[in-house]
Amino acid sequence: MNNRKIDKLDLEILNILQADGKVSNAEIARKVGKAPSAVLERVRKLKKSGIIEGYECIVSHKSLGRGLTAFTSIRVEEGVGATEVGQKLAEFPEVLEVHYTAGRDSYLVKVRVEDTEALQATLAKFGTIGPVRDTNSTIVLTTVKESRVIPLPLEND
Amino acid sequence: MNNRKIDKLDLEILNILQADGKVSNAEIARKVGKAPSAVLERVRKLKKSGIIEGYECIVSHKSLGRGLTAFTSIRVEEGVGATEVGQKLAEFPEVLEVHYTAGRDSYLVKVRVEDTEALQATLAKFGTIGPVRDTNSTIVLTTVKESRVIPLPLEND
DNA sequence: CTTGAAACAAAGCCCTC
DNA sequence: GAGGGCTTTGTTTCAAG
């Protein structure tokens, strides 16, 4: 979590990488008009400082029997133990996201499973976690957009 | 969207790629005990058939002034035009996900912005979309897990 | 940040099974 | 059809300026 100074060239590189995580350093170098070794050094520093968190291969969940996405709001017993609940929720492989949210003490999790039957099984597992009071699921019918690309300001900070 | 037959070797390759989107074909080949050219051919077919959707570079939003994540439920006028609303929502760069959900006619969107002020501005923009009735936002305090890695069954289909 | 050199990987071809 | 081995091209990586 090092807070390095990010300049315009870093932002350019990050934008190119966000558009396609598989571009080679050589091609980034061509696009920004610098030598490949210079770009390599930048990318390495961005990775080391935690600004680049990693690279993910996006696999089609529909093609692989995980066609059902649901968002489940989970109310937990107020007070202590809330953090551990989040950790336990994160351990389920079918739970892709775990967010602790404001408002009433609750988590919002994104679940990706095969069908409604599997969702029911997952919700039942949630119920076995101690401080979990109740759950409220919203089934996704169509996903129009799903990305992690964040807009980067192209001026300096 | 070709429905090819996925065998165990494909699943192994996908698991390795999901764990690290930047591994080289050569290293995958070493791990699965096959020649690099064979793995390359598999990966290409997986990409072509849509099972591999792409590769994303994950950039730390906190490091780059997008520290606020919110989930906003958007009720829309029932009936026609619902799809266009989803498309319009997806055009906002700060809107990372757009899901059309069951229940009442509504979208669930994930928004990533700088602060609450920016969230307010985004919500105001949502309001200018014709069929949008009202919005309901949940602020994320802590994100415990955020991934797109789906668990792959290691037996054949 | 650039250059140049060496190690490595990608991608195409041809061969075998 | 699918994988193994080879070759060429391009990329990564390091050292030195």
mmCIF file of C-alpha atoms (C1' of nucleotides) in Angstrom:
data_model
loop_
_atom_site.group_PDB
_atom_site.id
_atom_site.type_symbol
_atom_site.label_atom_id
_atom_site.label_comp_id
_atom_site.label_asym_id
_atom_site.label_seq_id
_atom_site.Cartn_x
_atom_site.Cartn_y
_atom_site.Cartn_z
ATOM 1 C CA MET A 1 0.000 0.000 0.000
ATOM 2 C CA ASN A 2 2.869 2.367 -0.752
ATOM 3 C CA ASN A 3 1.630 5.744 -1.891
ATOM 4 C CA ARG A 4 3.966 6.486 -4.748
ATOM 5 C CA LYS A 5 3.597 9.458 -6.975
ATOM 6 C CA ILE A 6 1.735 8.511 -10.116
ATOM 7 C CA ASP A 7 2.482 10.514 -13.210
ATOM 8 C CA LYS A 8 0.750 10.714 -16.539
ATOM 9 C CA LEU A 9 2.848 7.951 -18.062
ATOM 10 C CA ASP A 10 1.833 5.567 -15.282
ATOM 11 C CA LEU A 11 -1.819 6.365 -15.929
ATOM 12 C CA GLU A 12 -1.361 5.750 -19.640
ATOM 13 C CA ILE A 13 0.186 2.376 -18.923
ATOM 14 C CA LEU A 14 -2.585 1.497 -16.480
ATOM 15 C CA ASN A 15 -5.238 2.445 -19.004
ATOM 16 C CA ILE A 16 -3.666 0.240 -21.646
ATOM 17 C CA LEU A 17 -3.409 -2.631 -19.188
ATOM 18 C CA GLN A 18 -6.996 -2.173 -18.047
ATOM 19 C CA ALA A 19 -8.185 -2.323 -21.639
ATOM 20 C CA ASP A 20 -6.352 -5.613 -22.179
ATOM 21 C CA GLY A 21 -4.538 -7.412 -19.396
ATOM 22 C CA LYS A 22 -2.576 -9.504 -21.878
ATOM 23 C CA VAL A 23 -0.757 -6.818 -23.836
ATOM 24 C CA SER A 24 2.987 -7.284 -23.896
ATOM 25 C CA ASN A 25 5.372 -4.771 -22.419
ATOM 26 C CA ALA A 26 6.792 -4.319 -25.880
ATOM 27 C CA GLU A 27 3.446 -3.241 -27.261
ATOM 28 C CA ILE A 28 2.792 -0.891 -24.354
ATOM 29 C CA ALA A 29 6.215 0.585 -25.053
ATOM 30 C CA ARG A 30 5.273 1.155 -28.672
ATOM 31 C CA LYS A 31 2.006 2.850 -27.716
ATOM 32 C CA VAL A 32 3.538 5.208 -25.172
ATOM 33 C CA GLY A 33 6.678 5.802 -27.220
ATOM 34 C CA LYS A 34 9.193 4.512 -24.707
ATOM 35 C CA ALA A 35 11.679 1.656 -24.550
ATOM 36 C CA PRO A 36 10.352 -1.734 -23.385
ATOM 37 C CA SER A 37 12.710 -1.828 -20.438
ATOM 38 C CA ALA A 38 11.397 1.486 -19.195
ATOM 39 C CA VAL A 39 7.823 0.232 -19.338
ATOM 40 C CA LEU A 40 8.838 -2.995 -17.638
ATOM 41 C CA GLU A 41 10.340 -1.051 -14.763
ATOM 42 C CA ARG A 42 7.183 1.064 -14.426
ATOM 43 C CA VAL A 43 4.914 -1.940 -14.428
ATOM 44 C CA ARG A 44 7.071 -3.663 -11.849
ATOM 45 C CA LYS A 45 6.946 -0.673 -9.553
ATOM 46 C CA LEU A 46 3.190 -0.373 -9.989
ATOM 47 C CA LYS A 47 2.839 -4.010 -9.050
ATOM 48 C CA LYS A 48 5.190 -3.726 -6.084
ATOM 49 C CA SER A 49 3.440 -0.663 -4.712
ATOM 50 C CA GLY A 50 0.096 -2.418 -4.884
ATOM 51 C CA ILE A 51 -1.449 -0.201 -7.534
ATOM 52 C CA ILE A 52 -1.534 -3.167 -9.882
ATOM 53 C CA GLU A 53 -3.150 -5.831 -7.730
ATOM 54 C CA GLY A 54 -2.899 -8.652 -10.228
ATOM 55 C CA TYR A 55 -4.141 -10.168 -13.443
ATOM 56 C CA GLU A 56 -7.300 -12.201 -13.825
ATOM 57 C CA CYS A 57 -8.394 -14.521 -16.558
ATOM 58 C CA ILE A 58 -12.128 -14.000 -17.022
ATOM 59 C CA VAL A 59 -13.857 -17.322 -17.528
ATOM 60 C CA SER A 60 -17.411 -17.524 -18.815
ATOM 61 C CA HIS A 61 -19.459 -18.762 -15.898
ATOM 62 C CA LYS A 62 -22.402 -19.535 -18.147
ATOM 63 C CA SER A 63 -20.315 -21.913 -20.244
ATOM 64 C CA LEU A 64 -19.225 -23.792 -17.172
ATOM 65 C CA GLY A 65 -22.413 -24.473 -15.307
ATOM 66 C CA ARG A 66 -22.419 -21.441 -13.073
ATOM 67 C CA GLY A 67 -25.178 -19.567 -14.800
ATOM 68 C CA LEU A 68 -26.969 -18.207 -11.747
ATOM 69 C CA THR A 69 -25.800 -15.010 -10.097
ATOM 70 C CA ALA A 70 -27.422 -13.672 -6.955
ATOM 71 C CA PHE A 71 -26.807 -10.857 -4.529
ATOM 72 C CA THR A 72 -27.533 -11.827 -0.974
ATOM 73 C CA SER A 73 -27.874 -9.414 1.888
ATOM 74 C CA ILE A 74 -26.893 -11.036 5.153
ATOM 75 C CA ARG A 75 -27.895 -9.550 8.484
ATOM 76 C CA VAL A 76 -25.582 -10.469 11.305
ATOM 77 C CA GLU A 77 -25.794 -10.206 15.062
ATOM 78 C CA GLU A 78 -24.679 -6.716 15.943
ATOM 79 C CA GLY A 79 -21.449 -6.121 17.779
ATOM 80 C CA VAL A 80 -18.377 -8.275 17.896
ATOM 81 C CA GLY A 81 -17.673 -11.093 15.505
ATOM 82 C CA ALA A 82 -18.754 -9.227 12.422
ATOM 83 C CA THR A 83 -15.316 -9.427 10.852
ATOM 84 C CA GLU A 84 -15.068 -13.154 11.318
ATOM 85 C CA VAL A 85 -18.384 -13.612 9.559
ATOM 86 C CA GLY A 86 -16.963 -11.821 6.547
ATOM 87 C CA GLN A 87 -13.918 -14.057 6.543
ATOM 88 C CA LYS A 88 -16.069 -17.161 6.730
ATOM 89 C CA LEU A 89 -18.284 -15.970 3.902
ATOM 90 C CA ALA A 90 -15.210 -15.293 1.786
ATOM 91 C CA GLU A 91 -14.087 -18.885 2.176
ATOM 92 C CA PHE A 92 -16.949 -20.226 0.095
ATOM 93 C CA PRO A 93 -15.709 -20.549 -3.475
ATOM 94 C CA GLU A 94 -19.146 -19.751 -4.885
ATOM 95 C CA VAL A 95 -19.066 -16.437 -3.015
ATOM 96 C CA LEU A 96 -17.247 -14.075 -5.349
ATOM 97 C CA GLU A 97 -17.624 -10.858 -3.403
ATOM 98 C CA VAL A 98 -18.099 -9.988 0.246
ATOM 99 C CA HIS A 99 -18.859 -6.401 1.165
ATOM 100 C CA TYR A 100 -19.535 -5.110 4.650
ATOM 101 C CA THR A 101 -22.101 -2.390 4.208
ATOM 102 C CA ALA A 102 -23.358 0.614 6.088
ATOM 103 C CA GLY A 103 -26.839 0.849 7.492
ATOM 104 C CA ARG A 104 -27.921 -2.128 9.492
ATOM 105 C CA ASP A 105 -25.078 -4.487 10.306
ATOM 106 C CA SER A 106 -25.040 -6.572 7.210
ATOM 107 C CA TYR A 107 -23.002 -8.033 4.424
ATOM 108 C CA LEU A 108 -23.747 -7.944 0.755
ATOM 109 C CA VAL A 109 -22.309 -10.930 -1.073
ATOM 110 C CA LYS A 110 -22.289 -11.904 -4.713
ATOM 111 C CA VAL A 111 -22.917 -15.573 -5.243
ATOM 112 C CA ARG A 112 -22.404 -17.515 -8.443
ATOM 113 C CA VAL A 113 -23.837 -21.024 -8.562
ATOM 114 C CA GLU A 114 -25.346 -23.557 -10.914
ATOM 115 C CA ASP A 115 -29.048 -23.086 -10.254
ATOM 116 C CA THR A 116 -31.577 -22.133 -7.618
ATOM 117 C CA GLU A 117 -31.145 -25.457 -5.892
ATOM 118 C CA ALA A 118 -27.438 -24.766 -5.427
ATOM 119 C CA LEU A 119 -28.276 -21.284 -4.214
ATOM 120 C CA GLN A 120 -30.534 -22.769 -1.587
ATOM 121 C CA ALA A 121 -27.709 -25.034 -0.446
ATOM 122 C CA THR A 122 -25.353 -22.068 -0.194
ATOM 123 C CA LEU A 123 -27.873 -20.042 1.799
ATOM 124 C CA ALA A 124 -28.288 -22.977 4.140
ATOM 125 C CA LYS A 125 -24.533 -22.956 4.684
ATOM 126 C CA PHE A 126 -24.683 -19.242 5.459
ATOM 127 C CA GLY A 127 -27.244 -20.038 8.143
ATOM 128 C CA THR A 128 -24.780 -22.282 9.948
ATOM 129 C CA ILE A 129 -22.484 -19.329 10.613
ATOM 130 C CA GLY A 130 -23.193 -18.290 14.164
ATOM 131 C CA PRO A 131 -24.036 -14.590 14.106
ATOM 132 C CA VAL A 132 -26.012 -14.777 10.862
ATOM 133 C CA ARG A 133 -29.596 -13.764 11.494
ATOM 134 C CA ASP A 134 -31.289 -13.891 8.122
ATOM 135 C CA THR A 135 -30.577 -13.550 4.420
ATOM 136 C CA ASN A 136 -32.318 -11.829 1.555
ATOM 137 C CA SER A 137 -31.386 -12.810 -1.985
ATOM 138 C CA THR A 138 -31.902 -11.016 -5.265
ATOM 139 C CA ILE A 139 -31.644 -13.172 -8.362
ATOM 140 C CA VAL A 140 -29.889 -11.693 -11.388
ATOM 141 C CA LEU A 141 -31.788 -12.221 -14.640
ATOM 142 C CA THR A 142 -29.388 -10.497 -17.013
ATOM 143 C CA THR A 143 -25.976 -8.983 -16.487
ATOM 144 C CA VAL A 144 -25.502 -6.043 -18.818
ATOM 145 C CA LYS A 145 -22.035 -5.076 -17.647
ATOM 146 C CA GLU A 146 -19.482 -6.622 -15.336
ATOM 147 C CA SER A 147 -16.023 -5.168 -15.117
ATOM 148 C CA ARG A 148 -13.389 -3.907 -12.737
ATOM 149 C CA VAL A 149 -11.993 -1.230 -14.998
ATOM 150 C CA ILE A 150 -11.962 2.060 -13.132
ATOM 151 C CA PRO A 151 -11.820 5.357 -14.985
ATOM 152 C CA LEU A 152 -8.437 6.984 -14.558
ATOM 153 C CA PRO A 153 -8.036 10.745 -14.636
ATOM 154 C CA LEU A 154 -5.432 11.639 -17.242
ATOM 155 C CA GLU A 155 -4.201 14.725 -15.433
ATOM 156 C CA ASN A 156 -1.632 14.530 -12.657
ATOM 157 C CA ASP A 157 -2.705 14.467 -9.033
ATOM 158 C CA MET B 1 -20.746 -19.083 -27.744
ATOM 159 C CA ASN B 2 -19.726 -22.424 -29.157
ATOM 160 C CA ASN B 3 -20.479 -25.260 -26.763
ATOM 161 C CA ARG B 4 -17.371 -27.329 -27.038
ATOM 162 C CA LYS B 5 -16.698 -30.346 -24.952
ATOM 163 C CA ILE B 6 -14.532 -29.441 -21.999
ATOM 164 C CA ASP B 7 -12.299 -32.134 -20.673
ATOM 165 C CA LYS B 8 -10.243 -32.367 -17.535
ATOM 166 C CA LEU B 9 -7.155 -30.875 -19.156
ATOM 167 C CA ASP B 10 -9.133 -27.796 -20.170
ATOM 168 C CA LEU B 11 -10.341 -27.377 -16.610
ATOM 169 C CA GLU B 12 -6.805 -27.704 -15.298
ATOM 170 C CA ILE B 13 -5.637 -25.019 -17.685
ATOM 171 C CA LEU B 14 -8.538 -22.763 -16.730
ATOM 172 C CA ASN B 15 -7.799 -23.219 -13.049
ATOM 173 C CA ILE B 16 -4.171 -22.252 -13.548
ATOM 174 C CA LEU B 17 -5.200 -19.229 -15.588
ATOM 175 C CA GLN B 18 -7.773 -18.187 -13.020
ATOM 176 C CA ALA B 19 -5.164 -18.341 -10.292
ATOM 177 C CA ASP B 20 -2.855 -16.075 -12.268
ATOM 178 C CA GLY B 21 -3.862 -14.504 -15.549
ATOM 179 C CA LYS B 22 -0.267 -13.734 -16.416
ATOM 180 C CA VAL B 23 1.239 -17.215 -16.472
ATOM 181 C CA SER B 24 2.928 -18.080 -19.730
ATOM 182 C CA ASN B 25 1.847 -20.945 -21.905
ATOM 183 C CA ALA B 26 5.218 -22.498 -21.287
ATOM 184 C CA GLU B 27 4.644 -22.595 -17.546
ATOM 185 C CA ILE B 28 1.145 -23.973 -17.921
ATOM 186 C CA ALA B 29 2.637 -26.665 -20.117
ATOM 187 C CA ARG B 30 5.135 -27.541 -17.408
ATOM 188 C CA LYS B 31 2.421 -27.749 -14.770
ATOM 189 C CA VAL B 32 0.089 -29.956 -16.781
ATOM 190 C CA GLY B 33 2.893 -32.025 -18.296
ATOM 191 C CA LYS B 34 2.187 -31.225 -21.927
ATOM 192 C CA ALA B 35 4.080 -29.493 -24.729
ATOM 193 C CA PRO B 36 3.729 -25.710 -24.977
ATOM 194 C CA SER B 37 2.258 -25.942 -28.454
ATOM 195 C CA ALA B 38 -0.474 -28.243 -27.215
ATOM 196 C CA VAL B 39 -1.398 -25.887 -24.397
ATOM 197 C CA LEU B 40 -1.318 -22.936 -26.762
ATOM 198 C CA GLU B 41 -3.796 -24.679 -29.017
ATOM 199 C CA ARG B 42 -6.103 -25.427 -26.080
ATOM 200 C CA VAL B 43 -6.019 -21.871 -24.810
ATOM 201 C CA ARG B 44 -6.743 -20.541 -28.266
ATOM 202 C CA LYS B 45 -9.764 -22.774 -28.648
ATOM 203 C CA LEU B 46 -11.011 -21.801 -25.199
ATOM 204 C CA LYS B 47 -10.705 -18.164 -26.154
ATOM 205 C CA LYS B 48 -12.355 -18.648 -29.528
ATOM 206 C CA SER B 49 -15.287 -20.564 -28.088
ATOM 207 C CA GLY B 50 -15.922 -17.811 -25.558
ATOM 208 C CA ILE B 51 -15.054 -19.824 -22.478
ATOM 209 C CA ILE B 52 -12.108 -17.541 -21.866
ATOM 210 C CA GLU B 53 -13.686 -14.108 -22.118
ATOM 211 C CA GLY B 54 -10.526 -12.095 -21.669
ATOM 212 C CA TYR B 55 -7.836 -10.934 -19.312
ATOM 213 C CA GLU B 56 -8.125 -8.073 -16.859
ATOM 214 C CA CYS B 57 -5.487 -6.108 -15.058
ATOM 215 C CA ILE B 58 -6.822 -5.408 -11.564
ATOM 216 C CA VAL B 59 -5.983 -1.873 -10.502
ATOM 217 C CA SER B 60 -6.300 -0.740 -6.908
ATOM 218 C CA HIS B 61 -9.183 1.685 -6.856
ATOM 219 C CA LYS B 62 -8.244 2.941 -3.406
ATOM 220 C CA SER B 63 -4.789 3.974 -4.606
ATOM 221 C CA LEU B 64 -6.295 5.979 -7.420
ATOM 222 C CA GLY B 65 -8.965 8.075 -5.803
ATOM 223 C CA ARG B 66 -11.895 5.740 -6.278
ATOM 224 C CA GLY B 67 -12.211 4.588 -2.713
ATOM 225 C CA LEU B 68 -15.997 4.571 -2.452
ATOM 226 C CA THR B 69 -17.980 1.569 -3.604
ATOM 227 C CA ALA B 70 -21.762 1.509 -3.532
ATOM 228 C CA PHE B 71 -24.509 -0.802 -4.685
ATOM 229 C CA THR B 72 -27.488 1.055 -6.035
ATOM 230 C CA SER B 73 -30.868 -0.469 -6.674
ATOM 231 C CA ILE B 74 -32.685 1.348 -9.457
ATOM 232 C CA ARG B 75 -36.412 0.985 -9.958
ATOM 233 C CA VAL B 76 -37.521 1.597 -13.509
ATOM 234 C CA GLU B 77 -40.879 2.182 -15.159
ATOM 235 C CA GLU B 78 -42.328 -1.237 -15.828
ATOM 236 C CA GLY B 79 -42.741 -2.509 -19.341
ATOM 237 C CA VAL B 80 -40.836 -1.549 -22.431
ATOM 238 C CA GLY B 81 -37.560 0.309 -22.434
ATOM 239 C CA ALA B 82 -36.042 -1.645 -19.604
ATOM 240 C CA THR B 83 -33.199 -2.914 -21.749
ATOM 241 C CA GLU B 84 -32.235 0.547 -22.934
ATOM 242 C CA VAL B 85 -31.966 1.715 -19.346
ATOM 243 C CA GLY B 86 -29.446 -1.015 -18.696
ATOM 244 C CA GLN B 87 -27.408 0.029 -21.712
ATOM 245 C CA LYS B 88 -27.418 3.647 -20.608
ATOM 246 C CA LEU B 89 -26.353 2.724 -17.091
ATOM 247 C CA ALA B 90 -23.518 0.646 -18.507
ATOM 248 C CA GLU B 91 -22.166 3.653 -20.380
ATOM 249 C CA PHE B 92 -21.153 5.428 -17.191
ATOM 250 C CA PRO B 93 -17.495 4.594 -16.533
ATOM 251 C CA GLU B 94 -18.021 4.742 -12.766
ATOM 252 C CA VAL B 95 -20.687 2.043 -13.105
ATOM 253 C CA LEU B 96 -18.752 -1.210 -13.002
ATOM 254 C CA GLU B 97 -21.653 -3.651 -13.007
ATOM 255 C CA VAL B 98 -25.225 -3.562 -14.233
ATOM 256 C CA HIS B 99 -27.516 -6.429 -13.333
ATOM 257 C CA TYR B 100 -31.178 -6.696 -14.226
ATOM 258 C CA THR B 101 -32.777 -8.432 -11.295
ATOM 259 C CA ALA B 102 -35.896 -10.396 -10.570
ATOM 260 C CA GLY B 103 -38.627 -9.158 -8.330
ATOM 261 C CA ARG B 104 -39.774 -5.635 -8.987
ATOM 262 C CA ASP B 105 -38.477 -4.259 -12.293
ATOM 263 C CA SER B 106 -35.129 -2.982 -11.160
ATOM 264 C CA TYR B 107 -31.443 -2.892 -11.797
ATOM 265 C CA LEU B 108 -28.685 -3.451 -9.304
ATOM 266 C CA VAL B 109 -25.534 -1.545 -10.210
ATOM 267 C CA LYS B 110 -22.124 -1.409 -8.610
ATOM 268 C CA VAL B 111 -20.702 2.090 -8.561
ATOM 269 C CA ARG B 112 -17.121 3.066 -7.787
ATOM 270 C CA VAL B 113 -16.436 6.735 -7.240
ATOM 271 C CA GLU B 114 -14.224 9.112 -5.305
ATOM 272 C CA ASP B 115 -16.474 10.050 -2.408
ATOM 273 C CA THR B 116 -20.084 10.558 -1.381
ATOM 274 C CA GLU B 117 -20.238 13.823 -3.272
ATOM 275 C CA ALA B 118 -19.318 12.036 -6.495
ATOM 276 C CA LEU B 119 -21.879 9.349 -5.689
ATOM 277 C CA GLN B 120 -24.529 12.005 -5.383
ATOM 278 C CA ALA B 121 -23.558 13.368 -8.788
ATOM 279 C CA THR B 122 -23.794 9.896 -10.303
ATOM 280 C CA LEU B 123 -27.201 9.283 -8.753
ATOM 281 C CA ALA B 124 -28.369 12.600 -10.161
ATOM 282 C CA LYS B 125 -27.274 11.423 -13.600
ATOM 283 C CA PHE B 126 -29.248 8.206 -13.112
ATOM 284 C CA GLY B 127 -32.306 10.339 -12.450
ATOM 285 C CA THR B 128 -32.071 11.943 -15.867
ATOM 286 C CA ILE B 129 -32.667 8.591 -17.549
ATOM 287 C CA GLY B 130 -36.322 8.603 -18.501
ATOM 288 C CA PRO B 131 -37.847 5.444 -17.033
ATOM 289 C CA VAL B 132 -35.874 5.628 -13.784
ATOM 290 C CA ARG B 133 -38.242 6.032 -10.863
ATOM 291 C CA ASP B 134 -36.045 6.044 -7.786
ATOM 292 C CA THR B 135 -32.737 4.749 -6.473
ATOM 293 C CA ASN B 136 -31.618 3.169 -3.250
ATOM 294 C CA SER B 137 -27.904 3.041 -2.470
ATOM 295 C CA THR B 138 -25.957 0.921 -0.047
ATOM 296 C CA ILE B 139 -22.504 2.187 0.842
ATOM 297 C CA VAL B 140 -19.727 -0.370 1.155
ATOM 298 C CA LEU B 141 -17.593 0.106 4.260
ATOM 299 C CA THR B 142 -15.163 -2.777 3.775
ATOM 300 C CA THR B 143 -14.683 -5.203 0.932
ATOM 301 C CA VAL B 144 -13.508 -8.543 2.268
ATOM 302 C CA LYS B 145 -13.367 -10.352 -1.049
ATOM 303 C CA GLU B 146 -13.751 -9.324 -4.663
ATOM 304 C CA SER B 147 -12.991 -11.776 -7.413
ATOM 305 C CA ARG B 148 -14.347 -13.354 -10.556
ATOM 306 C CA VAL B 149 -12.743 -16.738 -10.075
ATOM 307 C CA ILE B 150 -15.415 -19.394 -10.339
ATOM 308 C CA PRO B 151 -14.885 -22.824 -8.862
ATOM 309 C CA LEU B 152 -14.392 -25.401 -11.585
ATOM 310 C CA PRO B 153 -15.439 -28.978 -11.076
ATOM 311 C CA LEU B 154 -12.479 -31.229 -11.765
ATOM 312 C CA GLU B 155 -14.547 -34.119 -12.998
ATOM 313 C CA ASN B 156 -15.743 -34.349 -16.585
ATOM 314 C CA ASP B 157 -19.225 -33.243 -17.568
ATOM 315 C "C1'" DC C 1 15.224 6.239 -19.956
ATOM 316 C "C1'" DT C 2 18.066 4.168 -23.789
ATOM 317 C "C1'" DT C 3 20.817 0.796 -25.878
ATOM 318 C "C1'" DG C 4 22.479 -3.733 -26.728
ATOM 319 C "C1'" DA C 5 22.893 -8.669 -25.612
ATOM 320 C "C1'" DA C 6 21.312 -12.936 -23.841
ATOM 321 C "C1'" DA C 7 17.618 -15.903 -22.243
ATOM 322 C "C1'" DC C 8 13.065 -17.012 -22.898
ATOM 323 C "C1'" DA C 9 8.432 -17.504 -24.821
ATOM 324 C "C1'" DA C 10 5.089 -17.308 -28.743
ATOM 325 C "C1'" DA C 11 3.489 -18.978 -32.880
ATOM 326 C "C1'" DG C 12 3.702 -21.536 -37.015
ATOM 327 C "C1'" DC C 13 5.040 -25.832 -39.390
ATOM 328 C "C1'" DC C 14 5.580 -30.598 -39.972
ATOM 329 C "C1'" DC C 15 5.723 -34.928 -38.077
ATOM 330 C "C1'" DT C 16 3.994 -38.969 -35.380
ATOM 331 C "C1'" DC C 17 0.486 -41.401 -32.856
ATOM 332 C "C1'" DG D 1 -7.840 -34.891 -34.244
ATOM 333 C "C1'" DA D 2 -4.442 -34.040 -30.741
ATOM 334 C "C1'" DG D 3 0.032 -33.777 -29.026
ATOM 335 C "C1'" DG D 4 5.373 -33.580 -29.566
ATOM 336 C "C1'" DG D 5 9.432 -31.359 -31.426
ATOM 337 C "C1'" DC D 6 11.632 -28.089 -34.217
ATOM 338 C "C1'" DT D 7 12.452 -23.307 -36.103
ATOM 339 C "C1'" DT D 8 11.751 -18.319 -36.517
ATOM 340 C "C1'" DT D 9 10.169 -14.354 -34.746
ATOM 341 C "C1'" DG D 10 9.295 -11.434 -31.052
ATOM 342 C "C1'" DT D 11 9.507 -10.508 -26.053
ATOM 343 C "C1'" DT D 12 11.402 -10.309 -21.550
ATOM 344 C "C1'" DT D 13 15.090 -9.183 -18.657
ATOM 345 C "C1'" DC D 14 19.515 -7.597 -17.211
ATOM 346 C "C1'" DA D 15 23.582 -4.760 -17.294
ATOM 347 C "C1'" DA D 16 25.820 -0.594 -18.522
ATOM 348 C "C1'" DG D 17 25.796 4.088 -19.990
#
